[in-house]
Amino acid sequence: MINLTDYLDKLSIIKVLSFFLLVILVLTLIPMIFDFHLGSLFFKFILYLVMLLFFIYKFNSISKKNSSSNFNYNSSSNRDSNSVNNSSLSDAFRNDLNSIFKVSKIYHILFIVLANILFVSAIYFVLSYLGSISIIQFNAPLFGDFTGLGFDVTLLYLITVVILSPIIEEFLFRGIFLRRFNLELDNLTLAILISSVLFGICHNFGGILGAILFGICVSILYVKSRNVLVPILAHFINNLISFLLALIGIENFIHGNSIVIALIIILAIISNFVLFRAIVLEWPKSFKE
């Protein structure tokens, strides 16, 4: 049964990265040439929107080739080639969508998201404390505060961070990087760690460790399910909850409330102890094919 991973496997990592970097270069140069400020949020929105259109275009190109030629792909030689050749992009998406809760458990996804949010929050409180006693410089927000922002900016944030970001980042870091690293290095453990670290360093300083841990968890989900919609769903839920917490101004309630902070840190320690144990027990040896 064909799915979106089969389409991702047909993409050239060099072409994807080249196009990605080209878009970044164009979005950086245009404001400099015409002397205007694009803004980091709008920059990310355009970048991810263009990348989404790029992926759709490439997937459609692969789908058209399938209708006129054999769809040969390395990782699934044991499948029925006729069913693959007669499949379309819509079939691949439908297959992933229909099997998303068959190949993964929703409570596993929710626990990973909860543990990650608690982990990031605990790190934030530690860094904030170190910043308050002048050991380090740290003034980044935990979830952000949208109370003073207009509806248009809030909506743009919702579309960019909650909707587009999970799709593009999971296509890149899990669908392409993870599988290519595994293929080139012939070592799944290294592939998971390298792709997760790359994913982590693309985030803000306070959230790097949380992003790396989250990347490892969704990598395991992806390897075991071979369904890219699984990590996309986990990523979407994580970003949606963070967005909603920012929207209600949860940081204003937490700051200065030592009891709540202590409770969050304790819950973070407990949940992540369980999570680390699950990671060790569930660590995959090979991709599900």
Short mmCIF file of C-alpha atoms in Angstrom, two decimals:
data_model
loop_
_atom_site.label_atom_id
_atom_site.label_comp_id
_atom_site.label_asym_id
_atom_site.label_seq_id
_atom_site.Cartn_x
_atom_site.Cartn_y
_atom_site.Cartn_z
CA MET A 1 0.00 0.00 0.00
CA ILE A 2 1.57 3.24 -1.17
CA ASN A 3 1.79 6.24 1.14
CA LEU A 4 3.38 9.70 1.30
CA THR A 5 6.69 8.25 2.46
CA ASP A 6 7.05 6.59 -0.94
CA TYR A 7 6.75 10.02 -2.55
CA LEU A 8 9.23 11.57 -0.11
CA ASP A 9 11.68 8.77 -0.93
CA LYS A 10 11.63 9.85 -4.59
CA LEU A 11 12.70 13.42 -3.82
CA SER A 12 16.32 14.49 -4.18
CA ILE A 13 17.62 15.84 -0.87
CA ILE A 14 20.04 18.10 -2.79
CA LYS A 15 17.23 19.63 -4.85
CA VAL A 16 15.00 20.10 -1.80
CA LEU A 17 17.76 21.78 0.22
CA SER A 18 18.86 23.89 -2.73
CA PHE A 19 15.34 25.17 -3.30
CA PHE A 20 14.87 25.76 0.45
CA LEU A 21 18.08 27.80 0.68
CA LEU A 22 17.22 29.66 -2.53
CA VAL A 23 13.89 30.78 -1.10
CA ILE A 24 15.63 31.92 2.11
CA LEU A 25 18.16 33.89 0.04
CA VAL A 26 15.44 35.56 -2.04
CA LEU A 27 13.39 36.44 1.05
CA THR A 28 16.50 37.91 2.63
CA LEU A 29 17.67 39.93 -0.38
CA ILE A 30 14.34 41.40 -1.53
CA PRO A 31 13.72 43.43 1.66
CA MET A 32 17.34 44.64 1.55
CA ILE A 33 17.05 45.72 -2.10
CA PHE A 34 13.69 47.46 -1.75
CA ASP A 35 14.42 48.73 1.78
CA PHE A 36 11.54 47.29 3.80
CA HIS A 37 11.24 45.03 6.83
CA LEU A 38 9.61 41.66 6.19
CA GLY A 39 9.33 40.50 9.81
CA SER A 40 10.38 37.09 11.10
CA LEU A 41 6.83 35.70 11.29
CA PHE A 42 5.88 36.78 7.77
CA PHE A 43 9.27 35.57 6.53
CA LYS A 44 8.58 32.12 7.96
CA PHE A 45 5.01 32.14 6.59
CA ILE A 46 6.17 32.83 3.02
CA LEU A 47 9.04 30.35 3.31
CA TYR A 48 6.82 27.51 4.52
CA LEU A 49 4.02 28.33 2.09
CA VAL A 50 6.44 28.25 -0.86
CA MET A 51 7.91 24.97 0.42
CA LEU A 52 4.42 23.46 0.72
CA LEU A 53 3.68 24.43 -2.88
CA PHE A 54 7.06 22.97 -3.87
CA PHE A 55 6.27 19.63 -2.20
CA ILE A 56 2.81 19.51 -3.80
CA TYR A 57 4.33 20.25 -7.21
CA LYS A 58 6.99 17.57 -6.83
CA PHE A 59 4.49 15.01 -5.52
CA ASN A 60 2.19 15.69 -8.47
CA SER A 61 5.11 15.33 -10.88
CA ILE A 62 5.95 11.95 -9.36
CA SER A 63 2.30 10.94 -9.52
CA LYS A 64 2.11 11.80 -13.23
CA LYS A 65 5.23 9.74 -13.90
CA ASN A 66 3.61 6.82 -12.11
CA SER A 67 0.73 6.81 -14.55
CA SER A 68 3.06 6.35 -17.51
CA SER A 69 5.93 4.32 -16.07
CA ASN A 70 6.80 1.95 -13.29
CA PHE A 71 7.12 3.48 -9.84
CA ASN A 72 10.36 1.92 -8.65
CA TYR A 73 11.43 2.75 -5.12
CA ASN A 74 14.21 1.21 -3.10
CA SER A 75 12.64 0.73 0.32
CA SER A 76 9.61 -1.34 -0.65
CA SER A 77 10.67 -3.94 -3.18
CA ASN A 78 8.49 -6.55 -1.53
CA ARG A 79 5.26 -4.78 -2.35
CA ASP A 80 2.81 -5.32 -5.15
CA SER A 81 4.17 -3.14 -7.96
CA ASN A 82 0.86 -3.07 -9.83
CA SER A 83 -0.96 -1.47 -6.91
CA VAL A 84 1.80 1.14 -6.66
CA ASN A 85 1.77 1.95 -10.36
CA ASN A 86 -1.99 2.46 -10.32
CA SER A 87 -1.92 4.64 -7.21
CA SER A 88 -2.08 8.42 -7.17
CA LEU A 89 -1.04 11.10 -4.70
CA SER A 90 -4.58 11.24 -3.36
CA ASP A 91 -4.46 7.49 -2.77
CA ALA A 92 -1.19 7.86 -0.84
CA PHE A 93 -2.61 10.63 1.33
CA ARG A 94 -5.84 8.69 1.89
CA ASN A 95 -3.95 5.57 2.88
CA ASP A 96 -1.90 7.50 5.43
CA LEU A 97 -4.96 9.28 6.77
CA ASN A 98 -6.99 6.09 7.13
CA SER A 99 -4.20 4.25 8.93
CA ILE A 100 -2.95 7.04 11.19
CA PHE A 101 -4.62 5.67 14.33
CA LYS A 102 -4.06 2.06 13.31
CA VAL A 103 -0.27 2.43 13.28
CA SER A 104 -0.06 4.73 16.31
CA LYS A 105 -1.93 5.29 19.57
CA ILE A 106 -3.38 8.71 20.23
CA TYR A 107 -2.53 8.49 23.94
CA HIS A 108 1.13 7.89 23.04
CA ILE A 109 1.10 11.06 20.96
CA LEU A 110 -0.65 13.07 23.68
CA PHE A 111 1.76 11.87 26.35
CA ILE A 112 4.77 12.82 24.22
CA VAL A 113 3.30 16.28 23.68
CA LEU A 114 2.50 16.74 27.38
CA ALA A 115 5.94 15.55 28.49
CA ASN A 116 7.61 17.83 25.95
CA ILE A 117 5.67 20.92 27.04
CA LEU A 118 6.48 20.21 30.69
CA PHE A 119 10.14 19.57 29.82
CA VAL A 120 10.46 22.84 27.89
CA SER A 121 8.64 24.71 30.69
CA ALA A 122 10.99 23.29 33.35
CA ILE A 123 14.06 24.28 31.32
CA TYR A 124 12.57 27.74 30.83
CA PHE A 125 12.09 28.25 34.57
CA VAL A 126 15.65 27.12 35.29
CA LEU A 127 17.09 29.43 32.62
CA SER A 128 14.89 32.31 33.85
CA TYR A 129 16.18 31.80 37.39
CA LEU A 130 19.79 31.74 36.18
CA GLY A 131 19.08 34.91 34.24
CA SER A 132 17.53 36.59 37.30
CA ILE A 133 20.75 36.08 39.29
CA SER A 134 22.88 37.30 36.35
CA ILE A 135 24.60 33.97 35.64
CA ILE A 136 23.32 34.00 32.04
CA GLN A 137 21.42 36.40 29.84
CA PHE A 138 17.98 34.98 29.17
CA ASN A 139 14.75 36.85 28.52
CA ALA A 140 12.96 34.70 25.93
CA PRO A 141 9.24 33.98 26.42
CA LEU A 142 7.96 30.52 27.26
CA PHE A 143 4.87 30.39 25.03
CA GLY A 144 4.60 34.06 24.15
CA ASP A 145 1.88 36.57 24.92
CA PHE A 146 -0.69 37.45 22.26
CA THR A 147 -2.85 39.71 24.43
CA GLY A 148 -1.45 42.86 22.82
CA LEU A 149 -1.38 41.58 19.24
CA GLY A 150 -3.98 42.20 16.57
CA PHE A 151 -6.22 39.54 15.05
CA ASP A 152 -4.26 39.53 11.78
CA VAL A 153 -0.92 38.78 13.49
CA THR A 154 -2.50 36.10 15.69
CA LEU A 155 -4.11 34.47 12.66
CA LEU A 156 -0.82 34.59 10.75
CA TYR A 157 0.91 32.92 13.72
CA LEU A 158 -1.78 30.22 13.82
CA ILE A 159 -1.41 29.45 10.10
CA THR A 160 2.39 29.54 10.14
CA VAL A 161 3.34 27.86 13.41
CA VAL A 162 0.39 25.55 14.05
CA ILE A 163 -0.49 24.45 10.50
CA LEU A 164 2.40 25.00 8.07
CA SER A 165 5.30 24.38 10.45
CA PRO A 166 4.38 20.76 11.37
CA ILE A 167 3.89 19.82 7.72
CA ILE A 168 7.08 21.33 6.32
CA GLU A 169 9.34 20.44 9.24
CA GLU A 170 8.17 16.83 9.40
CA PHE A 171 8.52 16.43 5.64
CA LEU A 172 12.07 17.75 5.90
CA PHE A 173 13.44 16.33 9.15
CA ARG A 174 11.59 13.02 9.32
CA GLY A 175 10.43 12.32 5.78
CA ILE A 176 13.67 13.29 4.06
CA PHE A 177 16.61 13.80 6.47
CA LEU A 178 15.92 10.85 8.75
CA ARG A 179 15.42 8.36 5.95
CA ARG A 180 18.36 9.65 3.88
CA PHE A 181 20.70 9.60 6.87
CA ASN A 182 19.61 6.06 7.65
CA LEU A 183 20.21 5.04 4.04
CA GLU A 184 23.64 6.69 3.78
CA LEU A 185 24.94 5.83 7.26
CA ASP A 186 23.24 2.43 7.52
CA ASN A 187 22.72 3.26 11.20
CA LEU A 188 19.20 4.13 12.35
CA THR A 189 20.33 5.33 15.78
CA LEU A 190 22.71 7.89 14.25
CA ALA A 191 20.07 8.91 11.73
CA ILE A 192 17.53 9.60 14.49
CA LEU A 193 20.02 11.51 16.63
CA ILE A 194 21.49 13.63 13.82
CA SER A 195 18.12 14.57 12.32
CA SER A 196 16.75 15.38 15.80
CA VAL A 197 19.74 17.56 16.70
CA LEU A 198 19.38 19.44 13.39
CA PHE A 199 15.69 19.88 14.19
CA GLY A 200 16.57 21.14 17.68
CA ILE A 201 19.12 23.76 16.66
CA CYS A 202 16.55 25.33 14.34
CA HIS A 203 14.61 26.40 17.44
CA ASN A 204 15.16 29.17 19.98
CA PHE A 205 17.88 28.77 22.62
CA GLY A 206 15.49 27.89 25.45
CA GLY A 207 13.69 25.27 23.39
CA ILE A 208 16.62 23.45 21.77
CA LEU A 209 16.77 20.54 24.23
CA GLY A 210 13.00 20.15 24.18
CA ALA A 211 12.98 20.17 20.38
CA ILE A 212 15.72 17.53 20.24
CA LEU A 213 13.81 15.29 22.64
CA PHE A 214 10.58 15.86 20.73
CA GLY A 215 12.41 15.10 17.47
CA ILE A 216 13.64 11.78 18.86
CA CYS A 217 10.15 10.82 20.01
CA VAL A 218 8.40 11.64 16.73
CA SER A 219 11.23 9.94 14.82
CA ILE A 220 10.47 6.74 16.71
CA LEU A 221 6.77 7.16 15.93
CA TYR A 222 7.60 7.67 12.26
CA VAL A 223 9.99 4.73 12.04
CA LYS A 224 7.48 2.39 13.64
CA SER A 225 4.48 3.62 11.66
CA ARG A 226 6.07 4.58 8.31
CA ASN A 227 3.34 7.19 8.17
CA VAL A 228 4.53 10.81 8.01
CA LEU A 229 1.11 12.04 9.14
CA VAL A 230 1.83 10.59 12.60
CA PRO A 231 4.71 12.98 13.44
CA ILE A 232 2.82 15.79 11.69
CA LEU A 233 -0.17 15.18 13.99
CA ALA A 234 2.06 15.11 17.09
CA HIS A 235 3.79 18.30 15.97
CA PHE A 236 0.45 19.96 15.22
CA ILE A 237 -1.00 19.11 18.66
CA ASN A 238 2.18 20.32 20.38
CA ASN A 239 2.16 23.66 18.57
CA LEU A 240 -1.60 24.08 18.96
CA ILE A 241 -1.46 23.62 22.73
CA SER A 242 1.48 26.04 22.97
CA PHE A 243 -0.45 28.54 20.85
CA LEU A 244 -3.57 28.26 23.02
CA LEU A 245 -1.52 28.66 26.21
CA ALA A 246 0.02 31.81 24.75
CA LEU A 247 -3.38 33.04 23.61
CA ILE A 248 -4.85 32.90 27.12
CA GLY A 249 -1.71 34.51 28.57
CA ILE A 250 -0.74 31.59 30.79
CA GLU A 251 2.70 33.08 31.44
CA ASN A 252 1.14 35.98 33.33
CA PHE A 253 -0.41 33.46 35.71
CA ILE A 254 2.71 31.32 36.11
CA HIS A 255 5.27 34.08 36.68
CA GLY A 256 5.83 34.69 40.37
CA ASN A 257 3.71 31.68 41.40
CA SER A 258 6.34 29.46 43.00
CA ILE A 259 3.84 26.69 43.81
CA VAL A 260 2.77 26.32 40.16
CA ILE A 261 6.39 26.46 38.98
CA ALA A 262 7.43 23.78 41.48
CA LEU A 263 4.48 21.60 40.43
CA ILE A 264 5.38 21.93 36.74
CA ILE A 265 9.01 20.98 37.44
CA ILE A 266 7.96 17.92 39.47
CA LEU A 267 5.54 16.81 36.74
CA ALA A 268 8.26 17.39 34.14
CA ILE A 269 10.69 15.14 36.05
CA ILE A 270 8.11 12.36 36.47
CA SER A 271 6.72 12.47 32.93
CA ASN A 272 10.11 12.62 31.28
CA PHE A 273 11.44 9.77 33.42
CA VAL A 274 8.58 7.69 32.01
CA LEU A 275 9.26 9.07 28.54
CA PHE A 276 13.01 8.30 28.62
CA ARG A 277 12.25 4.77 29.80
CA ALA A 278 9.76 4.33 26.93
CA ILE A 279 12.33 5.65 24.43
CA VAL A 280 14.87 3.06 25.56
CA LEU A 281 12.33 0.23 25.45
CA GLU A 282 10.80 1.26 22.11
CA TRP A 283 14.00 2.27 20.32
CA PRO A 284 13.67 0.84 16.79
CA LYS A 285 16.31 -1.29 15.10
CA SER A 286 15.11 -0.70 11.57
CA PHE A 287 12.47 1.09 9.54
CA LYS A 288 9.10 -0.57 9.21
CA GLU A 289 8.64 -1.36 5.53
#
